[in-house]
Coordinates of C-alpha atoms and ligand atoms in Angstrom, one line a residue:
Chain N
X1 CA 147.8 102.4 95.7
X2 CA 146.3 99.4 97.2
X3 CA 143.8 99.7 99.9
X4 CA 143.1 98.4 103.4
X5 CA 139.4 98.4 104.4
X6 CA 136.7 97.1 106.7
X7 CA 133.7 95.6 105.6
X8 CA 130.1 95.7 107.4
X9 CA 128.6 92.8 106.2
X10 CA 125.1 91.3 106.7
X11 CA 125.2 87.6 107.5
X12 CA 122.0 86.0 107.6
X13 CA 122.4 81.8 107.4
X14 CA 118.5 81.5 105.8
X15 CA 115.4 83.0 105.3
X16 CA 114.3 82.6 108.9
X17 CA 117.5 83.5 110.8
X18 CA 117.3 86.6 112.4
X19 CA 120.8 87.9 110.6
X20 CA 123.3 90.5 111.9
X21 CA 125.9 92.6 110.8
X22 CA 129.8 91.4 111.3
X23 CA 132.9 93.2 110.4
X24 CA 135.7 92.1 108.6
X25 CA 138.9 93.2 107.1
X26 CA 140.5 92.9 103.6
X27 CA 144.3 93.8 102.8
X28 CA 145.3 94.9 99.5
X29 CA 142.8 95.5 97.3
X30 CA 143.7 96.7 94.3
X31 CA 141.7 100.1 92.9
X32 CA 141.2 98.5 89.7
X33 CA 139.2 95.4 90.8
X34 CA 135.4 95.2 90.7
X35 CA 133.5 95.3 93.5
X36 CA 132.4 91.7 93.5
X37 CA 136.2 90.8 92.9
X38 CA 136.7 92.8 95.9
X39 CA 134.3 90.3 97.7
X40 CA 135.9 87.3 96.1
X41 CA 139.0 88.3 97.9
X42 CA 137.2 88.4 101.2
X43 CA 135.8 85.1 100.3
X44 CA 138.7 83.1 99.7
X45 CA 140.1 84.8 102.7
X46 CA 137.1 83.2 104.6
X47 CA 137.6 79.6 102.9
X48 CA 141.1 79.5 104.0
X49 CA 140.1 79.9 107.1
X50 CA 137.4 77.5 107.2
X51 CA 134.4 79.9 107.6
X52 CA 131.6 80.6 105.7
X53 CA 131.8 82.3 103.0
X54 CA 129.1 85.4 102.5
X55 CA 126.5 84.8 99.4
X56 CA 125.9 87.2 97.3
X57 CA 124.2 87.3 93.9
X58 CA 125.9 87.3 90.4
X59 CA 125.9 86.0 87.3
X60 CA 127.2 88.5 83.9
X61 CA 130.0 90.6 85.5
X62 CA 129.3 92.9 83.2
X63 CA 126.1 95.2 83.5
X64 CA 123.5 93.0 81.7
X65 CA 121.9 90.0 83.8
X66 CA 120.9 92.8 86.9
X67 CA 122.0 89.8 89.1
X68 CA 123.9 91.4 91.5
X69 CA 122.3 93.5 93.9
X70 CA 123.9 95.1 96.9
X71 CA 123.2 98.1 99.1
X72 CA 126.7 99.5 99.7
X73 CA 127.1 102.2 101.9
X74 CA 123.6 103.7 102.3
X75 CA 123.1 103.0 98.2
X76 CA 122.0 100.6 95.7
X77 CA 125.2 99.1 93.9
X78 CA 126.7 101.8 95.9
X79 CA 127.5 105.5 95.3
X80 CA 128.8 105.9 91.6
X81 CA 126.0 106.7 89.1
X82 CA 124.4 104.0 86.2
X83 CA 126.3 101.2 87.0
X84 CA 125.6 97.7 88.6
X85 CA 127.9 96.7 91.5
X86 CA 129.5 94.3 89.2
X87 CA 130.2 97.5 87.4
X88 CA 131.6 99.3 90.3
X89 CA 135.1 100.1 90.9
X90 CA 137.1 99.7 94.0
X91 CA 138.8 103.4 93.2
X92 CA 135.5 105.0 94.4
X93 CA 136.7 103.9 98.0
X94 CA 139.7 105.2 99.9
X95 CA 142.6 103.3 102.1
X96 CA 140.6 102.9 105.3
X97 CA 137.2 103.0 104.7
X98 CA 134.5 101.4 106.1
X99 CA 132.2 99.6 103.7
X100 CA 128.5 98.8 104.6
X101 CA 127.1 96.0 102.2
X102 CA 123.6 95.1 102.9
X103 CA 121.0 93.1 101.2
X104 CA 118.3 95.2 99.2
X105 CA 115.7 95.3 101.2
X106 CA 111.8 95.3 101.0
X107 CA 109.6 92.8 102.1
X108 CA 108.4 91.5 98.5
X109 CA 112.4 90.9 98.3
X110 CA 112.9 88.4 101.2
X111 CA 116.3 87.4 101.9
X112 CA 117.2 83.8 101.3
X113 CA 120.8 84.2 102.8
X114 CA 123.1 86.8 103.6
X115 CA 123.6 89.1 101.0
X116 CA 120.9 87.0 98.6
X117 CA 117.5 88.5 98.1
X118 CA 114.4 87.0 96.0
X119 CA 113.2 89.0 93.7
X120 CA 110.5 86.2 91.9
X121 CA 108.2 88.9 92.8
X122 CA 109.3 90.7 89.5
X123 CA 109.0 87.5 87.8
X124 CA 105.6 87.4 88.9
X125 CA 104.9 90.8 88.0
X126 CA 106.0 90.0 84.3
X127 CA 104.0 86.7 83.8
X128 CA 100.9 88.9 84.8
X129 CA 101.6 90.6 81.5
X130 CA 104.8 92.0 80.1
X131 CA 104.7 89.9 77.2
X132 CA 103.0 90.2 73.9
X133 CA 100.9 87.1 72.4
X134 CA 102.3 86.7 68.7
X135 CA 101.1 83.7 66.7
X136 CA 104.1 81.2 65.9
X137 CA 102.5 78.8 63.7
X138 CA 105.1 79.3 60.8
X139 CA 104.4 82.2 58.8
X140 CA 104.8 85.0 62.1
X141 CA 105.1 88.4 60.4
X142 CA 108.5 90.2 60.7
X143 CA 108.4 93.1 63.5
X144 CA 110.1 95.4 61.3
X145 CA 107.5 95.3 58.6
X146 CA 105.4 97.9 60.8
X147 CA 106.6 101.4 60.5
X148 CA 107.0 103.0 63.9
X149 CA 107.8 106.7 64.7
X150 CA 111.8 107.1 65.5
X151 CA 110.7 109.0 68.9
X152 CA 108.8 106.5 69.8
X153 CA 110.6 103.4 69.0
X154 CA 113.6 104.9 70.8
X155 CA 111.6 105.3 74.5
X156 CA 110.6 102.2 74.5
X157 CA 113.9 100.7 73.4
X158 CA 114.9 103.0 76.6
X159 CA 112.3 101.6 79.1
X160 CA 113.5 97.7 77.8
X161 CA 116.9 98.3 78.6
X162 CA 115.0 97.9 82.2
X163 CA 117.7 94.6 83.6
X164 CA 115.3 93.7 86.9
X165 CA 117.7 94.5 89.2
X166 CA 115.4 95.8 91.6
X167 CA 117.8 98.8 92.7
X168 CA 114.4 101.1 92.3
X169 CA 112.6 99.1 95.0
X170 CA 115.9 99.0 97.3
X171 CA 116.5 102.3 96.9
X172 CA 112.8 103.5 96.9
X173 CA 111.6 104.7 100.7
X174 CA 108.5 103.0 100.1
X175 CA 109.8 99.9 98.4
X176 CA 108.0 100.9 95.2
X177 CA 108.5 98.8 92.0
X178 CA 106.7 101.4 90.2
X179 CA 110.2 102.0 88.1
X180 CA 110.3 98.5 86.8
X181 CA 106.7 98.2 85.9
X182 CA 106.6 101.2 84.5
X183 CA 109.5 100.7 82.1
X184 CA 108.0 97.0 81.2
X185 CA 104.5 98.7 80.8
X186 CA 106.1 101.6 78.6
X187 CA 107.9 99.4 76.6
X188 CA 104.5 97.7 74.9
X189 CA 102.6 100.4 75.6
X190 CA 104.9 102.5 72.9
X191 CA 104.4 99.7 70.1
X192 CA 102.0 98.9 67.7
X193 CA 102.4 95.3 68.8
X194 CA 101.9 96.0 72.5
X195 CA 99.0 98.3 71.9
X196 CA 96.4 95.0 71.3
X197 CA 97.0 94.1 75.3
X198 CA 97.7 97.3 76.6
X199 CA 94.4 97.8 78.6
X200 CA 94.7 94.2 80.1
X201 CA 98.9 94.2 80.8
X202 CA 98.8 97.3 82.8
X203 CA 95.5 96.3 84.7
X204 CA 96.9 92.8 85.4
X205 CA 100.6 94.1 86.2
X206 CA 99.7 96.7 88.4
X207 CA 97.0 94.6 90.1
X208 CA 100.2 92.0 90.8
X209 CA 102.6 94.4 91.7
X210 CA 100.1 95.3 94.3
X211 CA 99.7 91.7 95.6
X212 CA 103.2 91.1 96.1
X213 CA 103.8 93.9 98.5
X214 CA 105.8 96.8 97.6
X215 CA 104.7 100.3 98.6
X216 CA 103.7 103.0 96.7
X217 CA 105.6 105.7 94.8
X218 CA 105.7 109.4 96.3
X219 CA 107.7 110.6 93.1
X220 CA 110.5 111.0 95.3
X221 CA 113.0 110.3 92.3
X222 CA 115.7 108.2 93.8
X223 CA 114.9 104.9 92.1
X224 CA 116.1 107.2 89.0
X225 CA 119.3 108.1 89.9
X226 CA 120.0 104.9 91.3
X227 CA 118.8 102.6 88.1
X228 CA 121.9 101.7 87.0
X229 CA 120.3 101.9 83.3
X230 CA 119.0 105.6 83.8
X231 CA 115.3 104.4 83.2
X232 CA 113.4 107.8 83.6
X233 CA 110.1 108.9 85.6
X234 CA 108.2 109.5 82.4
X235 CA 107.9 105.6 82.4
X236 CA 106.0 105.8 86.1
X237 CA 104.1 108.3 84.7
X238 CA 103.0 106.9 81.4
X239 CA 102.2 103.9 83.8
X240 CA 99.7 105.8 85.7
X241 CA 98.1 107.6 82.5
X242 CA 97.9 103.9 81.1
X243 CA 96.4 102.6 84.3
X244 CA 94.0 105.5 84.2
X245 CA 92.8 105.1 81.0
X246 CA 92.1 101.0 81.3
X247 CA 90.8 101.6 84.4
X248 CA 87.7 103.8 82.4
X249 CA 87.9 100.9 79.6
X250 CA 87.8 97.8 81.9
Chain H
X1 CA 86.6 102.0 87.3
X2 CA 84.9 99.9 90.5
X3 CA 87.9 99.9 93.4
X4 CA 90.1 102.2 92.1
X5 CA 90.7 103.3 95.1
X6 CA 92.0 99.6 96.0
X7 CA 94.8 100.1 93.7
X8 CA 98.3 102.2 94.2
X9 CA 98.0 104.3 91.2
X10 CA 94.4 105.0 92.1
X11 CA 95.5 106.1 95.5
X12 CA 98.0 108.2 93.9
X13 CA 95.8 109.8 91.6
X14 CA 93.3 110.3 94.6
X15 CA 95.6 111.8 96.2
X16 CA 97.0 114.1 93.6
X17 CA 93.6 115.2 92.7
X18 CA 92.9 116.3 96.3
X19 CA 96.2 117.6 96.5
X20 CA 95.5 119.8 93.3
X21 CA 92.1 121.2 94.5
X22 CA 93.7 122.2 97.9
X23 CA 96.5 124.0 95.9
X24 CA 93.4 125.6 94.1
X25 CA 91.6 126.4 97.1
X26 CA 94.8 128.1 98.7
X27 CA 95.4 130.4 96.2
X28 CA 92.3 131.8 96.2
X29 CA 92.2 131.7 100.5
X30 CA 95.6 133.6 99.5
X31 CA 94.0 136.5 97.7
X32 CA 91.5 136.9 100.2
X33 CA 93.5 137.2 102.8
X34 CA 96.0 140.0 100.6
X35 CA 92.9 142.4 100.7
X36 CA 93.4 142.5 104.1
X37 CA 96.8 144.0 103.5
X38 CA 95.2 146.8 100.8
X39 CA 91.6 147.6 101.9
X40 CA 90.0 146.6 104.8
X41 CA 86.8 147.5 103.5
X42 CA 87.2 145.4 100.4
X43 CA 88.8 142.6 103.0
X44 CA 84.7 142.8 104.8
X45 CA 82.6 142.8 101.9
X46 CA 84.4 139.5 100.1
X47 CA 84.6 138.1 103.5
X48 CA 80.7 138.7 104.7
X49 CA 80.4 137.3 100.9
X50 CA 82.0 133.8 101.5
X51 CA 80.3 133.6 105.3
X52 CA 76.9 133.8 104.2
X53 CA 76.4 133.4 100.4
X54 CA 74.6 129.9 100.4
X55 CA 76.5 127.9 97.7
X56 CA 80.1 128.7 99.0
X57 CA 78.6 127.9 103.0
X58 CA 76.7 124.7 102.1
X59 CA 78.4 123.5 99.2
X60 CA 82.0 124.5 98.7
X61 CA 82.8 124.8 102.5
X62 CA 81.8 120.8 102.8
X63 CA 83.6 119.9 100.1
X64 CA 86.9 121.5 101.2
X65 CA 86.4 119.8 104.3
X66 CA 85.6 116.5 102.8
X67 CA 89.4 117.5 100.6
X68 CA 91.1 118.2 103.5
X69 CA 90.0 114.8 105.4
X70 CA 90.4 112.8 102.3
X71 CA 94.1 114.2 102.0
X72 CA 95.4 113.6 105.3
X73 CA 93.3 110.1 105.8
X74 CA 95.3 108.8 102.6
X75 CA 99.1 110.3 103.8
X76 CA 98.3 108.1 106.4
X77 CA 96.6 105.3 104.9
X78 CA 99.8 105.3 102.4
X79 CA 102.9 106.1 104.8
X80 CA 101.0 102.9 106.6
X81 CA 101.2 100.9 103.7
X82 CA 104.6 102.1 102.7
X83 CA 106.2 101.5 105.7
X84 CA 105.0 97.6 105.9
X85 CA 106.8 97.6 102.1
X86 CA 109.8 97.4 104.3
X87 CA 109.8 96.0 107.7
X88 CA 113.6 95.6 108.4
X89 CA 115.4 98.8 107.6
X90 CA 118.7 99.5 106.3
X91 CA 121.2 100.0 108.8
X92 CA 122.8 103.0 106.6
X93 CA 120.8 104.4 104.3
X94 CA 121.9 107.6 102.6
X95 CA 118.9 109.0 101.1
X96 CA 120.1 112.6 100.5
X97 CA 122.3 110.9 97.8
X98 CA 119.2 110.5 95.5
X99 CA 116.3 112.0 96.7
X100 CA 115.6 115.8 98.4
X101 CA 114.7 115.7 102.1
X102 CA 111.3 117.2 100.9
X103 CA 110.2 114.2 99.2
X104 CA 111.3 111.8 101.8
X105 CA 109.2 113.8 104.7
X106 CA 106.1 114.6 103.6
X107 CA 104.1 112.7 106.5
X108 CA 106.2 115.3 108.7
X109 CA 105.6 118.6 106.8
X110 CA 102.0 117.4 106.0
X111 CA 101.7 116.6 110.1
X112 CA 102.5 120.4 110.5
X113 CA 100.3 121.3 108.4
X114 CA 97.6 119.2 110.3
X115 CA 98.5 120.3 113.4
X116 CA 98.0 124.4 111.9
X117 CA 94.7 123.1 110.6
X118 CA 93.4 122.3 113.9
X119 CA 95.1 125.6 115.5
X120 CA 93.5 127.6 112.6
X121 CA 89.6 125.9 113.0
X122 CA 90.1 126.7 116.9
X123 CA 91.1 130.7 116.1
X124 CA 88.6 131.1 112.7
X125 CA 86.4 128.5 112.0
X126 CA 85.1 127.8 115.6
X127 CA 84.3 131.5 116.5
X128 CA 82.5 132.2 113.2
X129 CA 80.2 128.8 113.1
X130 CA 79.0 129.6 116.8
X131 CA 78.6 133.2 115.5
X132 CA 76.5 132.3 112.8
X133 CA 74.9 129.0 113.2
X134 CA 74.8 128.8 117.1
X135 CA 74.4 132.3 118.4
X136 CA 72.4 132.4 114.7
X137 CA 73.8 136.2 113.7
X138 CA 73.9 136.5 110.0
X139 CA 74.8 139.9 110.3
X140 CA 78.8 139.8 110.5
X141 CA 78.5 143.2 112.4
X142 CA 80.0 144.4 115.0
X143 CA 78.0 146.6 118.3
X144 CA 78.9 149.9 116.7
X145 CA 77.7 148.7 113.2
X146 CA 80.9 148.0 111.0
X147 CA 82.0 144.6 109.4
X148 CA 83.5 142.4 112.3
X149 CA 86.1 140.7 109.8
X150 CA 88.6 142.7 109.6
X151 CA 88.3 143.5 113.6
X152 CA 88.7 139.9 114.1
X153 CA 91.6 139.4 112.2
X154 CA 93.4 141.8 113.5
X155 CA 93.0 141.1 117.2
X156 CA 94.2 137.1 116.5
X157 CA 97.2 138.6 115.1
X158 CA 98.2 140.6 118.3
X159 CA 99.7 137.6 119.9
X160 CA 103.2 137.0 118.8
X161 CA 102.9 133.6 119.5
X162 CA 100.0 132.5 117.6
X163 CA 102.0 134.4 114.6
X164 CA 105.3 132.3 115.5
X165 CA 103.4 129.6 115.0
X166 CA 101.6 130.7 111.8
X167 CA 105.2 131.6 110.6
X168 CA 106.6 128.0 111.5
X169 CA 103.3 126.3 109.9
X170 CA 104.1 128.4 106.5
X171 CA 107.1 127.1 105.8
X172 CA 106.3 123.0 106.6
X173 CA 103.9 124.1 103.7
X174 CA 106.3 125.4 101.6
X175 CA 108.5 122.4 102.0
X176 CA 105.4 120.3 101.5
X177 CA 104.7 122.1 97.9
X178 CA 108.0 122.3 96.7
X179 CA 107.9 118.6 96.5
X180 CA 104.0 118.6 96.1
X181 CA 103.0 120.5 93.5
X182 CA 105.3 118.7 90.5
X183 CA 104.5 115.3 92.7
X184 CA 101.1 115.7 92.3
X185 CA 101.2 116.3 88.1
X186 CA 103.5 113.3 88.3
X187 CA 101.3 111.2 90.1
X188 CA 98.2 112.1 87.8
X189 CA 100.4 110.9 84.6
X190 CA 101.5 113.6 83.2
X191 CA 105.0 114.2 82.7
X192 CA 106.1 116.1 79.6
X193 CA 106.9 119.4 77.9
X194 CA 104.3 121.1 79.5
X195 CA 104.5 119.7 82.8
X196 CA 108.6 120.1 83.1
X197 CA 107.6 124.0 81.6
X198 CA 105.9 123.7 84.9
X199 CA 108.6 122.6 87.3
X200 CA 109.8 126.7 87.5
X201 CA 105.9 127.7 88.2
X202 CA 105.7 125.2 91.5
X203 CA 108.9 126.1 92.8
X204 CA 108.0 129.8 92.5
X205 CA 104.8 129.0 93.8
X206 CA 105.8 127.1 97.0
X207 CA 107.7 129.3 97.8
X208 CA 105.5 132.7 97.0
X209 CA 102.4 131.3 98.6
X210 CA 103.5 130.7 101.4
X211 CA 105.8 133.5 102.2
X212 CA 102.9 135.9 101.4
X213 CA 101.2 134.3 104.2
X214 CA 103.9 135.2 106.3
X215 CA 104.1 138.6 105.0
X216 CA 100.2 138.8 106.0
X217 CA 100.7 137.5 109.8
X218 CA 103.7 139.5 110.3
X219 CA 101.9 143.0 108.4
X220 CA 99.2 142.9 110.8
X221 CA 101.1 142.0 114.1
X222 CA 103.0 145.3 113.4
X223 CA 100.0 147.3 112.0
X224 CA 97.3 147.1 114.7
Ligands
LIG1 C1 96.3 118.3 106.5 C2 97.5 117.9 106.6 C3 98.2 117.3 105.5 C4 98.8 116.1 105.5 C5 98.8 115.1 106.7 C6 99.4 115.8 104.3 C7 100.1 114.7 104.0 C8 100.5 114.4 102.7 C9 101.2 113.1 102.3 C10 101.5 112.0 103.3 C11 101.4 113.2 101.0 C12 101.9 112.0 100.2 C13 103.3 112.2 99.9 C14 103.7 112.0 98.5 O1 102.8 111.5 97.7 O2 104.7 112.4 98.1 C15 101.0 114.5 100.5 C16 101.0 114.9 99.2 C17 100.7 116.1 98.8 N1 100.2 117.1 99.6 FE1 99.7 117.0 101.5 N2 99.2 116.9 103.5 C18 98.5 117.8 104.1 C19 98.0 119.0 103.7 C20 98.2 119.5 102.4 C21 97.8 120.8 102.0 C22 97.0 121.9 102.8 C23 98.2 121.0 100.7 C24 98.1 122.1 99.7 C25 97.6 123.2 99.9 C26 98.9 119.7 100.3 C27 99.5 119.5 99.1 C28 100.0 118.3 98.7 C29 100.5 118.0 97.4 C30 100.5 118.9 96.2 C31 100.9 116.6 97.5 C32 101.5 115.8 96.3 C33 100.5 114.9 95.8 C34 101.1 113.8 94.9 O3 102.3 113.5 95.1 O4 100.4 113.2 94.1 N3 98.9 118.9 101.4 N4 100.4 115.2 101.6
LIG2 S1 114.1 100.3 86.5 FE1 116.4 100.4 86.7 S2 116.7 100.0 88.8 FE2 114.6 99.3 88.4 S3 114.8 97.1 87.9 FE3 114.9 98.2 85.9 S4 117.1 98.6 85.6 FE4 116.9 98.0 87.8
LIG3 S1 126.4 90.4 87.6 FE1 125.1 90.8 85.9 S2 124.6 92.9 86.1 FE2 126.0 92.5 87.7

């Protein structure tokens, strides 16, 4: 059955409006669309009638690119479990419902408009160091030719499944990033090939992660149930034992 | 190693490690305080012990105040920082969805905690260093020549509502370890087999601790 709902949508025009919440309603939305169809509707509706319509982030549709953000009703891409909001489906609302949609919000995300949030502080973060240095001059050796334990190759294909979406900040209480760096510490840090910068990546990471502003983790756990790729606490963890050990080093 | 303490992990790890050594320090304030409960006698000697045997008075006691400081001084120094991670808040925000209400109140239940601390110095701590160090009596006897301890305790007990109180502080602590103590691992990097073999021990003993303190109050508010 199609639904009728109301939406509670932050509109902010730019990064130094002051922004507020305004309601609207959309008719007929079928169960089966996506939630960012679901705003498409809305937006078209808008258009027609000459507003503006709301910005919000996207780009794969489809669970890869972390684009799309969202804090729907009190949770990051809203309440289903491992999926992006491009992922979720309209059948986890009712007819009737009220829908909050807010940006994700942390002050190292600021908000460029509306439902838009900038989250170059994660780029930042990676330039610092999640990146290995391999020679390209022509005759690069093949990854593969290194032998790597099965257990070990398969957490850090786990923590590199990590998409940036930032849900483990928005969702964090403290705005902690410890999540994402974590996974793009652990990642490296698992490798042969990442071992060579290890002591310098998580120095340099964590020392930007601090600079950009985000708070610190109290292990509370929800930015793991909310990553929409299931990226685990062990990652935070092996972040700190890694941070602890360059610390002594460097 | 210079600054650590300028970084978040090495707050973290700060603050785990003092959280770990308080956790130490309770369990062992925790058997103390059992004696009472078993042998009053036994309950004097250990306590006459700890109150005047030099190393535990003018080493230990100082650095379990210098914990207890350190602790507190960081919650705050890191809800501070925590809450400026986020100026604007959301205007629905369902943490219970992902996170236990434990986890997302520790400045609270650790606020309780403070607020015992203070209540507790006032009824122990106070009376014994002007005993001892002001009045200067070493002795830890009472007029008619028995160990005071055990005396003392009993009488703070009579009032029901200091033991109310005691009772209300208790289980802010509990709430505080049963996020706590597996936080605390977490925080120092160590999450694996042994430390998830763990996760059963800190729930048990957040919850144990604590209500043994209860058990204590309440034993000697009826048993005086
Ligand atoms: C004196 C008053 C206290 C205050 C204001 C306080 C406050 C805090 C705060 C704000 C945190 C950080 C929250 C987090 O990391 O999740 C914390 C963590 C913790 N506290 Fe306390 N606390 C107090 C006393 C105690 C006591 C007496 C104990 C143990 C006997 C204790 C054990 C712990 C543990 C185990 C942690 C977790 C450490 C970690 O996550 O690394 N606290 N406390
Ligand atoms: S750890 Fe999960 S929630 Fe955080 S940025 Fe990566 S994919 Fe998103
Ligand atoms: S739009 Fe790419 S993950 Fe949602």
């Amino acid at each position: 059955m199609n639904m009728n709902l109301t939406l509670k949508i932050w509109r902010q025009k730019n990064a130094s409006d002051k922004g507020k919440m305004v309601d609207y309603k959309v008719t007929d939305i079928s169960p089966d669309m996506s939630f960012l169809e679901m705003l498409d509707v809305l937006n078209e509706q808008l258009i027609n009638k000459d507003e503006e319509p709301v910005a919000f982030d996207h780009d794969c549709r489809e669970g890869i690119c972390g684009m799309c953000s969202l804090y729907i009703n009190g949770e990051a891409h809203g309440p289903d479990r491992a999926v992006t909001t491009c992922q979720l489906h309209m059948r986890m609302f009712k007819d009737g419902d009220t829908i909050t949609i807010e940006p994700f919000r942390a002050t190292a995300f600021p908000v460029v408009k509306d439902l838009i949030v900038d989250r170059s502080s994660f780029d930042r973060i990676q330039h610092a160091g999640g990146f290995i240095s391999v020679n390209t001059s022509g005759n690069t050796i093949d990854a593969n030719t290194i032998p790597i334990n099965k257990h070990d190759a398969d957490t850090a294909f786990e923590a590199a499944t990590c998409i940036g979406c930032g849900a483990c900040v928005a969702s964090c209480k403290n705005s902690s990033a410890m999540l994402f760096v974590g996974a793009k510490v652990s990642q490296f840090a698992l490798l042969p090939q990442g071992k060579v910068e290890a002591t310098d990546r998580v120095l340099n990471m964590v020392k930007q992660m601090d600079e950009e502003g985000f708070g610190n983790c109290t292990n509370t756990g929800a930015c793991e149930v909310e990553c929409p790729k299931g990226i685990s606490l062990e990652n935070i963890a092996r972040m700190n034992s890694e941070y602890l050990k360059a610390s002594l080093k460097g | 190693m210079s600054g650590i303490l300028n970084s978040s992990i090495g707050r973290k790890f700060a603050m785990a490690l003092s959280a770990l050594f308080l956790m130490i320090f309770l369990l062992q304030h925790f058997a103390i305080n059992l004696l009472s409960v078993f042998s009053p006698d036994a309950f004097n000697d250990v306590s006459h012990f700890m109150g005047t045997f030099w190393a535990i008075q003018y080493l230990l006691q100082p650095v379990l105040i210098f914990g207890v400081i350190f602790h507190f001084v960081m919650g705050f120094v890191l809800e501070i920082k925590n809450r400026k991670a986020r100026t604007i808040s959301y205007a629905k925000n369902n943490g219970a969805a992902n996170s236990s209400w434990m986890s997302r109140n520790m400045i609270y239940s650790g606020l309780a905690i403070l607020a015992f601390i203070c209540l507790h110095f006032y009824d122990f701590w106070l009376p014994e260093i002007n005993t001892k160090y002001i009045q200067g009596d070493m002795s830890g006897l009472l007029a008619n020549g028995e160990f005071r301890y055990f005396e003392e305790l009993q009488h703070k007990f009579v009032d029901i509502w200091r033991v109310a109180l005691y009772c209300i502080a208790f289980i802010f602590l509990a709430l505080h370890l049963l996020h706590g103590f597996n936080s605390a691992f977490q925080s120092v990097g160590a999450n694996n087999k042994y430390t998830k073999g763990l996760k059963g021990f800190g729930k048990a003993y957040a919850i144990i601790i604590p209500l043994g303190f209860v058990f204590i109050a309440l034993f000697h508010h009826f048993n005086h």
